[in-house]
Amino acid sequence: MKLWSPVLHLSRHIPSRRDYQSKHCVFDVIILLLTLITAVSSDIPVFQTVLGQRAELFCNVSVPSVDDSVSLVLWYKSGISAPIFSVDSRNGPIESSEHFTSEFLGKRGHFYPGTRTQPSVLTINPVEKVDDGEYRCRTDFRYGRTFNRVVSLNVIVPPEDVTIVDEFNRPVQRYTSPHNEGSKLILGCIAKGGKPPPSVTWWRNSVLIDNSFRKTHDLQVRNDYVFQQLRREDLMTRLTCQASNNNITSPRIAHVIIDINLKPTEVFITSKHHHVSANRRFGIECQTTGSRPAAHITWWLGNLKIETAMEAITDGGNRTVSNLIYSPSTEDNGKYLSCRAENQHLPEETLEDGITLNVFYAPKVSVTLRRGQEAKQIQTGDDVHLQCQYKSNPEVLKIKWQFQSDTLKTNIRTGIFVRNQSLIMKNVTKEQSGTYRCFAENREGRGYSEGLEIVVKYAPVCKKGQKIAYAVTVNELVEVSCEVESDPDDVIFIWTINNTMGSRELLTFTTSGLKSFARYIPREENDFGFLACQAQNQIGAQVDPCIFTLIPVGPPSPPYNCSISNSTNSTLLVECSPGVDGGLQQIFHVEVFLLPRRQLQANLSNFNHPLFLLSTLPSEAHLLLSIYSSNNNGRSAMVTLTAHTVASLSTKPRGVYSTRLRPLLGILLGIVGTFVLMSTIFVLIFRRKRAGKQQNKAKEYDQRRNEKCVSAALSEGVISSDPDLISLKNSSPISTFLHLQKRSNDNVRIPFEHADRYLLRPTSGG
């Protein structure tokens, strides 16, 4: 912009600056006053520039006439009395004039004289803040009057700094602190300095979004931009704050990028299971996307957190994958297994997906009694109802009942009825005490219940396997042991004796738990008979008493059916049948005498059977054999036999043998003797085995015969009509063999065939 001013003509003689200022001070004041009056009455040209830039102040130095010329150009600034820049052209043309600058401008000031068409210019470069104000250009001509021109220089100061702050006035560097999606965000932009005050605006992607700035009390300019609710699309948005007070320089700017915590957008289980098996591991996967930062997946079974999952983050943090290996239990059936995706900064924005577990398992089984019954309070004759309770997934295919590990089936005869889940037992007995359980099967397997112990309480009964016959002599003390089975085991015993003298109660006994011991002495033959032991508990009295037989004992009877076989020149085989042992173990004896002098040749005993092999006897001997048996009560009568041994083959016949035949004859006799000895041994072994078989057959025959006799007697209710005997019922514990007791307390067994004289007729006849 060019400003033209009138020229003031001055004297040709140009004094020095100091002389000029001192001599013409009054004149200058007058001129200045005139200039100020002129400036007030007219518009003052205004020049604008920016701090640090170049300023140009125009002044018209064209001469008023062709014969005139510029002698001085002086520049003044308001507030400074001395010129700040001088051009002295008194000694020549203005193009070659001398330039003088003050300390105010220093080297920043330069003057260009201009041309015919362009005005002269004072440049200031660079412009400082102090350069702001009014300037006066005074031009002195050689002949013409002095010309003054006033201009104004407006120095624009750009803002010093622009700062972006958060809602707490904390500076924000490049990125905002992460704010949660949906939350409110306030960003402030503050411009410091600047003349005139700058405009502060917000821009988003080169689009103006807010220009509502304001001045603050500390002479700053501020613009607050508010996000009422951050959205997902606001993530990584770049906002720019600009502060500018001119169109010459670039505005001051600051940038910020919006960082947001994003909630998960979806979560889903990728692997679905129609059913799983109890106590078998299965895998399940869960994925979530959309969270920033990456979401964390947790697994829950109902309200119980599961901590064993493995987690991986993919797709640059956008996707989280969690894999769970889980072994469900039976109790997990029907529970909700879920995965939850959660951004730790947005705990209230959790997403969840899950499945309801369908857990297959083998049946869980239990056995219960019908209401009102107790397993240990059942008595004989009661009806017992058991119920098989079960839990199963899938459905049960089969139910079975077991008693003591044996499978139960419906048996009408014994009163057992099996009906799926129910087991009914009618009129139970003590034999049905034991452990009952049931099992159920489905596709997953078989489940067994715990055993239910049923205790059937019953009246006392005789314990099996105890001794029921005692061998005793007159005036011998016998102690008879009676043991019963009973539940409850609090029992009372009663003993009775039954013989030819009648039946009476026996008081000489002691009791210890389920055992009782009776003491009895038969004083004469008529005192032998039976002892009866009967017990009673709170259930009732014993139905069938325990019967114990007292058998009188004595010496054995002699052997019979004796025979001699396999007679050789030195051996005899003697075999007999054993007689009655007299109630005690018997021993068999044989004594061999050489007749006629009755010299004792042998004395042998056998504990098992009357079988004797007599050897080393003299040849062609006449022998007397005495056979008998004995026990602790004495010996039997003798059985006497006579026997002969054959002549020896080595005996010489009458006449003389040739001496040449003697060696041959010796060899022949050795061979024959060996053959005879081997044959004898073979025959002895064969006969012994045969005799044993015959004896066993005889025993079996006698046993069968006596069993028939006893059964016939039992069917009538008594063994004999003899009043000396105790009546026995069908459950009498008497067996075909009686256990006897001898004085030495050795237990022996006698065949029933020889005991019938004690059982079926009075002992006095024995």
mmCIF file with all atom_site columns, C-alpha atoms in Angstrom, residues 512-667:
data_model
loop_
_atom_site.group_PDB
_atom_site.id
_atom_site.type_symbol
_atom_site.label_atom_id
_atom_site.label_alt_id
_atom_site.label_comp_id
_atom_site.label_asym_id
_atom_site.label_entity_id
_atom_site.label_seq_id
_atom_site.pdbx_PDB_ins_code
_atom_site.Cartn_x
_atom_site.Cartn_y
_atom_site.Cartn_z
_atom_site.occupancy
_atom_site.B_iso_or_equiv
_atom_site.pdbx_formal_charge
_atom_site.auth_seq_id
_atom_site.auth_comp_id
_atom_site.auth_asym_id
_atom_site.auth_atom_id
_atom_site.pdbx_PDB_model_num
ATOM 1   C CA . SER A 1 512 ? -22.530 -118.585 78.801 1.00 0.00 ? 512 SER A CA 1
ATOM 2   C CA . GLY A 1 513 ? -24.144 -116.525 76.060 1.00 0.00 ? 513 GLY A CA 1
ATOM 3   C CA . LEU A 1 514 ? -25.573 -118.878 73.463 1.00 0.00 ? 514 LEU A CA 1
ATOM 4   C CA . LYS A 1 515 ? -23.996 -121.926 75.095 1.00 0.00 ? 515 LYS A CA 1
ATOM 5   C CA . SER A 1 516 ? -25.122 -124.008 78.029 1.00 0.00 ? 516 SER A CA 1
ATOM 6   C CA . PHE A 1 517 ? -23.240 -126.856 79.748 1.00 0.00 ? 517 PHE A CA 1
ATOM 7   C CA . ALA A 1 518 ? -25.159 -129.614 81.603 1.00 0.00 ? 518 ALA A CA 1
ATOM 8   C CA . ARG A 1 519 ? -23.440 -131.971 84.081 1.00 0.00 ? 519 ARG A CA 1
ATOM 9   C CA . TYR A 1 520 ? -24.906 -135.443 84.573 1.00 0.00 ? 520 TYR A CA 1
ATOM 10  C CA . ILE A 1 521 ? -23.809 -138.764 86.140 1.00 0.00 ? 521 ILE A CA 1
ATOM 11  C CA . PRO A 1 522 ? -25.662 -142.019 85.219 1.00 0.00 ? 522 PRO A CA 1
ATOM 12  C CA . ARG A 1 523 ? -25.678 -144.031 88.420 1.00 0.00 ? 523 ARG A CA 1
ATOM 13  C CA . GLU A 1 524 ? -27.085 -147.225 86.909 1.00 0.00 ? 524 GLU A CA 1
ATOM 14  C CA . GLU A 1 525 ? -28.084 -148.715 83.592 1.00 0.00 ? 525 GLU A CA 1
ATOM 15  C CA . ASN A 1 526 ? -31.568 -147.151 83.743 1.00 0.00 ? 526 ASN A CA 1
ATOM 16  C CA . ASP A 1 527 ? -30.117 -143.625 83.943 1.00 0.00 ? 527 ASP A CA 1
ATOM 17  C CA . PHE A 1 528 ? -29.009 -143.664 80.313 1.00 0.00 ? 528 PHE A CA 1
ATOM 18  C CA . GLY A 1 529 ? -31.275 -141.928 77.810 1.00 0.00 ? 529 GLY A CA 1
ATOM 19  C CA . PHE A 1 530 ? -31.541 -138.450 76.267 1.00 0.00 ? 530 PHE A CA 1
ATOM 20  C CA . LEU A 1 531 ? -30.803 -134.925 77.427 1.00 0.00 ? 531 LEU A CA 1
ATOM 21  C CA . ALA A 1 532 ? -32.973 -132.195 75.898 1.00 0.00 ? 532 ALA A CA 1
ATOM 22  C CA . CYS A 1 533 ? -31.825 -128.559 75.752 1.00 0.00 ? 533 CYS A CA 1
ATOM 23  C CA . GLN A 1 534 ? -34.378 -125.832 74.984 1.00 0.00 ? 534 GLN A CA 1
ATOM 24  C CA . ALA A 1 535 ? -33.704 -122.054 74.794 1.00 0.00 ? 535 ALA A CA 1
ATOM 25  C CA . GLN A 1 536 ? -35.999 -119.047 74.752 1.00 0.00 ? 536 GLN A CA 1
ATOM 26  C CA . ASN A 1 537 ? -35.607 -115.331 73.797 1.00 0.00 ? 537 ASN A CA 1
ATOM 27  C CA . GLN A 1 538 ? -37.976 -112.401 73.414 1.00 0.00 ? 538 GLN A CA 1
ATOM 28  C CA . ILE A 1 539 ? -39.144 -113.692 70.039 1.00 0.00 ? 539 ILE A CA 1
ATOM 29  C CA . GLY A 1 540 ? -40.259 -117.004 71.489 1.00 0.00 ? 540 GLY A CA 1
ATOM 30  C CA . ALA A 1 541 ? -39.297 -120.445 72.708 1.00 0.00 ? 541 ALA A CA 1
ATOM 31  C CA . GLN A 1 542 ? -37.247 -122.923 70.720 1.00 0.00 ? 542 GLN A CA 1
ATOM 32  C CA . VAL A 1 543 ? -39.620 -125.135 68.725 1.00 0.00 ? 543 VAL A CA 1
ATOM 33  C CA . ASP A 1 544 ? -37.366 -128.197 68.408 1.00 0.00 ? 544 ASP A CA 1
ATOM 34  C CA . PRO A 1 545 ? -35.107 -128.815 71.411 1.00 0.00 ? 545 PRO A CA 1
ATOM 35  C CA . CYS A 1 546 ? -31.554 -129.986 70.985 1.00 0.00 ? 546 CYS A CA 1
ATOM 36  C CA . ILE A 1 547 ? -31.335 -133.754 71.742 1.00 0.00 ? 547 ILE A CA 1
ATOM 37  C CA . PHE A 1 548 ? -28.184 -135.381 73.124 1.00 0.00 ? 548 PHE A CA 1
ATOM 38  C CA . THR A 1 549 ? -27.912 -139.177 73.467 1.00 0.00 ? 549 THR A CA 1
ATOM 39  C CA . LEU A 1 550 ? -26.055 -140.860 76.337 1.00 0.00 ? 550 LEU A CA 1
ATOM 40  C CA . ILE A 1 551 ? -24.625 -144.196 75.142 1.00 0.00 ? 551 ILE A CA 1
ATOM 41  C CA . PRO A 1 552 ? -23.302 -146.721 77.679 1.00 0.00 ? 552 PRO A CA 1
ATOM 42  C CA . VAL A 1 553 ? -19.822 -148.060 76.786 1.00 0.00 ? 553 VAL A CA 1
ATOM 43  C CA . GLY A 1 554 ? -17.861 -151.342 77.598 1.00 0.00 ? 554 GLY A CA 1
ATOM 44  C CA . PRO A 1 555 ? -15.326 -153.841 76.199 1.00 0.00 ? 555 PRO A CA 1
ATOM 45  C CA . PRO A 1 556 ? -15.543 -154.577 72.446 1.00 0.00 ? 556 PRO A CA 1
ATOM 46  C CA . SER A 1 557 ? -17.085 -157.713 70.964 1.00 0.00 ? 557 SER A CA 1
ATOM 47  C CA . PRO A 1 558 ? -14.703 -160.225 69.336 1.00 0.00 ? 558 PRO A CA 1
ATOM 48  C CA . PRO A 1 559 ? -13.896 -160.153 65.623 1.00 0.00 ? 559 PRO A CA 1
ATOM 49  C CA . TYR A 1 560 ? -15.807 -162.606 63.441 1.00 0.00 ? 560 TYR A CA 1
ATOM 50  C CA . ASN A 1 561 ? -15.743 -164.208 59.989 1.00 0.00 ? 561 ASN A CA 1
ATOM 51  C CA . CYS A 1 562 ? -12.025 -164.906 60.339 1.00 0.00 ? 562 CYS A CA 1
ATOM 52  C CA . SER A 1 563 ? -10.244 -166.691 57.485 1.00 0.00 ? 563 SER A CA 1
ATOM 53  C CA . ILE A 1 564 ? -6.720  -167.821 56.586 1.00 0.00 ? 564 ILE A CA 1
ATOM 54  C CA . SER A 1 565 ? -5.350  -167.625 53.051 1.00 0.00 ? 565 SER A CA 1
ATOM 55  C CA . ASN A 1 566 ? -2.110  -167.551 51.045 1.00 0.00 ? 566 ASN A CA 1
ATOM 56  C CA . SER A 1 567 ? -0.455  -170.169 53.202 1.00 0.00 ? 567 SER A CA 1
ATOM 57  C CA . THR A 1 568 ? 3.164   -170.803 52.225 1.00 0.00 ? 568 THR A CA 1
ATOM 58  C CA . ASN A 1 569 ? 6.078   -172.491 53.891 1.00 0.00 ? 569 ASN A CA 1
ATOM 59  C CA . SER A 1 570 ? 6.667   -169.299 56.019 1.00 0.00 ? 570 SER A CA 1
ATOM 60  C CA . THR A 1 571 ? 3.698   -166.919 55.645 1.00 0.00 ? 571 THR A CA 1
ATOM 61  C CA . LEU A 1 572 ? -0.023  -166.750 56.465 1.00 0.00 ? 572 LEU A CA 1
ATOM 62  C CA . LEU A 1 573 ? -2.658  -164.062 55.702 1.00 0.00 ? 573 LEU A CA 1
ATOM 63  C CA . VAL A 1 574 ? -5.333  -163.735 58.394 1.00 0.00 ? 574 VAL A CA 1
ATOM 64  C CA . GLU A 1 575 ? -8.428  -161.501 57.901 1.00 0.00 ? 575 GLU A CA 1
ATOM 65  C CA . CYS A 1 576 ? -11.532 -160.983 60.101 1.00 0.00 ? 576 CYS A CA 1
ATOM 66  C CA . SER A 1 577 ? -14.536 -158.690 60.300 1.00 0.00 ? 577 SER A CA 1
ATOM 67  C CA . PRO A 1 578 ? -14.450 -156.200 63.227 1.00 0.00 ? 578 PRO A CA 1
ATOM 68  C CA . GLY A 1 579 ? -16.969 -156.589 66.025 1.00 0.00 ? 579 GLY A CA 1
ATOM 69  C CA . VAL A 1 580 ? -18.747 -153.829 67.989 1.00 0.00 ? 580 VAL A CA 1
ATOM 70  C CA . ASP A 1 581 ? -16.138 -151.485 69.474 1.00 0.00 ? 581 ASP A CA 1
ATOM 71  C CA . GLY A 1 582 ? -18.022 -150.959 72.738 1.00 0.00 ? 582 GLY A CA 1
ATOM 72  C CA . GLY A 1 583 ? -18.334 -147.220 72.176 1.00 0.00 ? 583 GLY A CA 1
ATOM 73  C CA . LEU A 1 584 ? -14.572 -146.652 72.154 1.00 0.00 ? 584 LEU A CA 1
ATOM 74  C CA . GLN A 1 585 ? -11.782 -146.989 69.643 1.00 0.00 ? 585 GLN A CA 1
ATOM 75  C CA . GLN A 1 586 ? -10.636 -150.614 69.500 1.00 0.00 ? 586 GLN A CA 1
ATOM 76  C CA . ILE A 1 587 ? -7.317  -152.270 68.622 1.00 0.00 ? 587 ILE A CA 1
ATOM 77  C CA . PHE A 1 588 ? -7.074  -155.709 66.925 1.00 0.00 ? 588 PHE A CA 1
ATOM 78  C CA . HIS A 1 589 ? -4.581  -158.338 68.110 1.00 0.00 ? 589 HIS A CA 1
ATOM 79  C CA . VAL A 1 590 ? -3.336  -161.764 66.971 1.00 0.00 ? 590 VAL A CA 1
ATOM 80  C CA . GLU A 1 591 ? -1.092  -164.187 68.918 1.00 0.00 ? 591 GLU A CA 1
ATOM 81  C CA . VAL A 1 592 ? 0.583   -167.111 67.097 1.00 0.00 ? 592 VAL A CA 1
ATOM 82  C CA . PHE A 1 593 ? 1.588   -170.272 69.018 1.00 0.00 ? 593 PHE A CA 1
ATOM 83  C CA . LEU A 1 594 ? 3.566   -173.286 67.752 1.00 0.00 ? 594 LEU A CA 1
ATOM 84  C CA . LEU A 1 595 ? 1.829   -176.546 68.647 1.00 0.00 ? 595 LEU A CA 1
ATOM 85  C CA . PRO A 1 596 ? 1.967   -178.771 70.417 1.00 0.00 ? 596 PRO A CA 1
ATOM 86  C CA . ARG A 1 597 ? 4.091   -176.925 72.978 1.00 0.00 ? 597 ARG A CA 1
ATOM 87  C CA . ARG A 1 598 ? 2.210   -173.571 72.575 1.00 0.00 ? 598 ARG A CA 1
ATOM 88  C CA . GLN A 1 599 ? 5.409   -171.666 72.002 1.00 0.00 ? 599 GLN A CA 1
ATOM 89  C CA . LEU A 1 600 ? 4.667   -167.959 71.138 1.00 0.00 ? 600 LEU A CA 1
ATOM 90  C CA . GLN A 1 601 ? 5.863   -167.268 67.589 1.00 0.00 ? 601 GLN A CA 1
ATOM 91  C CA . ALA A 1 602 ? 4.317   -163.803 66.916 1.00 0.00 ? 602 ALA A CA 1
ATOM 92  C CA . ASN A 1 603 ? 2.192   -161.076 68.590 1.00 0.00 ? 603 ASN A CA 1
ATOM 93  C CA . LEU A 1 604 ? 0.785   -158.404 66.190 1.00 0.00 ? 604 LEU A CA 1
ATOM 94  C CA . SER A 1 605 ? -1.654  -155.446 66.568 1.00 0.00 ? 605 SER A CA 1
ATOM 95  C CA . ASN A 1 606 ? -3.618  -153.386 64.002 1.00 0.00 ? 606 ASN A CA 1
ATOM 96  C CA . PHE A 1 607 ? -5.417  -150.112 64.785 1.00 0.00 ? 607 PHE A CA 1
ATOM 97  C CA . ASN A 1 608 ? -7.481  -150.003 61.624 1.00 0.00 ? 608 ASN A CA 1
ATOM 98  C CA . HIS A 1 609 ? -8.770  -153.445 60.672 1.00 0.00 ? 609 HIS A CA 1
ATOM 99  C CA . PRO A 1 610 ? -8.285  -157.104 61.749 1.00 0.00 ? 610 PRO A CA 1
ATOM 100 C CA . LEU A 1 611 ? -5.949  -157.953 58.872 1.00 0.00 ? 611 LEU A CA 1
ATOM 101 C CA . PHE A 1 612 ? -2.588  -159.588 59.602 1.00 0.00 ? 612 PHE A CA 1
ATOM 102 C CA . LEU A 1 613 ? 0.235   -160.858 57.370 1.00 0.00 ? 613 LEU A CA 1
ATOM 103 C CA . LEU A 1 614 ? 2.253   -163.430 59.337 1.00 0.00 ? 614 LEU A CA 1
ATOM 104 C CA . SER A 1 615 ? 5.753   -164.052 57.954 1.00 0.00 ? 615 SER A CA 1
ATOM 105 C CA . THR A 1 616 ? 8.998   -165.820 58.911 1.00 0.00 ? 616 THR A CA 1
ATOM 106 C CA . LEU A 1 617 ? 7.042   -168.805 60.194 1.00 0.00 ? 617 LEU A CA 1
ATOM 107 C CA . PRO A 1 618 ? 8.628   -172.307 60.283 1.00 0.00 ? 618 PRO A CA 1
ATOM 108 C CA . SER A 1 619 ? 7.678   -174.590 57.431 1.00 0.00 ? 619 SER A CA 1
ATOM 109 C CA . GLU A 1 620 ? 5.431   -177.600 57.933 1.00 0.00 ? 620 GLU A CA 1
ATOM 110 C CA . ALA A 1 621 ? 4.404   -176.079 61.292 1.00 0.00 ? 621 ALA A CA 1
ATOM 111 C CA . HIS A 1 622 ? 1.106   -176.682 63.150 1.00 0.00 ? 622 HIS A CA 1
ATOM 112 C CA . LEU A 1 623 ? 0.017   -173.273 64.496 1.00 0.00 ? 623 LEU A CA 1
ATOM 113 C CA . LEU A 1 624 ? -2.611  -171.929 66.932 1.00 0.00 ? 624 LEU A CA 1
ATOM 114 C CA . LEU A 1 625 ? -3.897  -168.360 66.240 1.00 0.00 ? 625 LEU A CA 1
ATOM 115 C CA . SER A 1 626 ? -5.690  -166.383 69.006 1.00 0.00 ? 626 SER A CA 1
ATOM 116 C CA . ILE A 1 627 ? -7.518  -163.239 67.661 1.00 0.00 ? 627 ILE A CA 1
ATOM 117 C CA . TYR A 1 628 ? -9.225  -160.598 69.844 1.00 0.00 ? 628 TYR A CA 1
ATOM 118 C CA . SER A 1 629 ? -9.849  -156.804 70.149 1.00 0.00 ? 629 SER A CA 1
ATOM 119 C CA . SER A 1 630 ? -9.483  -154.349 73.023 1.00 0.00 ? 630 SER A CA 1
ATOM 120 C CA . ASN A 1 631 ? -10.431 -150.788 74.080 1.00 0.00 ? 631 ASN A CA 1
ATOM 121 C CA . ASN A 1 632 ? -10.022 -148.706 77.210 1.00 0.00 ? 632 ASN A CA 1
ATOM 122 C CA . ASN A 1 633 ? -12.761 -150.675 78.924 1.00 0.00 ? 633 ASN A CA 1
ATOM 123 C CA . GLY A 1 634 ? -11.167 -154.078 78.395 1.00 0.00 ? 634 GLY A CA 1
ATOM 124 C CA . ARG A 1 635 ? -10.709 -156.853 75.831 1.00 0.00 ? 635 ARG A CA 1
ATOM 125 C CA . SER A 1 636 ? -13.054 -159.107 73.915 1.00 0.00 ? 636 SER A CA 1
ATOM 126 C CA . ALA A 1 637 ? -13.256 -162.853 73.952 1.00 0.00 ? 637 ALA A CA 1
ATOM 127 C CA . MET A 1 638 ? -10.686 -164.784 71.919 1.00 0.00 ? 638 MET A CA 1
ATOM 128 C CA . VAL A 1 639 ? -11.317 -166.248 68.465 1.00 0.00 ? 639 VAL A CA 1
ATOM 129 C CA . THR A 1 640 ? -9.107  -169.356 68.009 1.00 0.00 ? 640 THR A CA 1
ATOM 130 C CA . LEU A 1 641 ? -7.953  -170.720 64.653 1.00 0.00 ? 641 LEU A CA 1
ATOM 131 C CA . THR A 1 642 ? -5.491  -173.438 63.638 1.00 0.00 ? 642 THR A CA 1
ATOM 132 C CA . ALA A 1 643 ? -3.263  -173.319 60.570 1.00 0.00 ? 643 ALA A CA 1
ATOM 133 C CA . HIS A 1 644 ? -0.390  -175.164 58.861 1.00 0.00 ? 644 HIS A CA 1
ATOM 134 C CA . THR A 1 645 ? 2.543   -173.962 56.825 1.00 0.00 ? 645 THR A CA 1
ATOM 135 C CA . VAL A 1 646 ? 3.543   -176.010 53.751 1.00 0.00 ? 646 VAL A CA 1
ATOM 136 C CA . ALA A 1 647 ? 6.744   -177.933 53.352 1.00 0.00 ? 647 ALA A CA 1
ATOM 137 C CA . SER A 1 648 ? 9.791   -176.107 52.080 1.00 0.00 ? 648 SER A CA 1
ATOM 138 C CA . LEU A 1 649 ? 10.876  -176.859 48.488 1.00 0.00 ? 649 LEU A CA 1
ATOM 139 C CA . SER A 1 650 ? 14.484  -177.104 49.613 1.00 0.00 ? 650 SER A CA 1
ATOM 140 C CA . THR A 1 651 ? 13.824  -180.287 51.665 1.00 0.00 ? 651 THR A CA 1
ATOM 141 C CA . LYS A 1 652 ? 15.725  -183.271 50.184 1.00 0.00 ? 652 LYS A CA 1
ATOM 142 C CA . PRO A 1 653 ? 13.717  -186.350 49.084 1.00 0.00 ? 653 PRO A CA 1
ATOM 143 C CA . ARG A 1 654 ? 14.771  -189.877 49.876 1.00 0.00 ? 654 ARG A CA 1
ATOM 144 C CA . GLY A 1 655 ? 17.453  -190.962 47.514 1.00 0.00 ? 655 GLY A CA 1
ATOM 145 C CA . VAL A 1 656 ? 20.569  -189.365 46.215 1.00 0.00 ? 656 VAL A CA 1
ATOM 146 C CA . TYR A 1 657 ? 20.626  -186.597 43.589 1.00 0.00 ? 657 TYR A CA 1
ATOM 147 C CA . SER A 1 658 ? 23.383  -186.312 41.156 1.00 0.00 ? 658 SER A CA 1
ATOM 148 C CA . THR A 1 659 ? 25.925  -183.713 42.149 1.00 0.00 ? 659 THR A CA 1
ATOM 149 C CA . ARG A 1 660 ? 25.732  -182.293 38.641 1.00 0.00 ? 660 ARG A CA 1
ATOM 150 C CA . LEU A 1 661 ? 22.087  -181.366 39.146 1.00 0.00 ? 661 LEU A CA 1
ATOM 151 C CA . ARG A 1 662 ? 22.662  -179.363 42.336 1.00 0.00 ? 662 ARG A CA 1
ATOM 152 C CA . PRO A 1 663 ? 23.656  -176.023 40.688 1.00 0.00 ? 663 PRO A CA 1
ATOM 153 C CA . LEU A 1 664 ? 20.770  -176.237 38.257 1.00 0.00 ? 664 LEU A CA 1
ATOM 154 C CA . LEU A 1 665 ? 18.382  -177.173 41.024 1.00 0.00 ? 665 LEU A CA 1
ATOM 155 C CA . GLY A 1 666 ? 19.499  -174.151 43.097 1.00 0.00 ? 666 GLY A CA 1
ATOM 156 C CA . ILE A 1 667 ? 18.814  -171.750 40.253 1.00 0.00 ? 667 ILE A CA 1
#
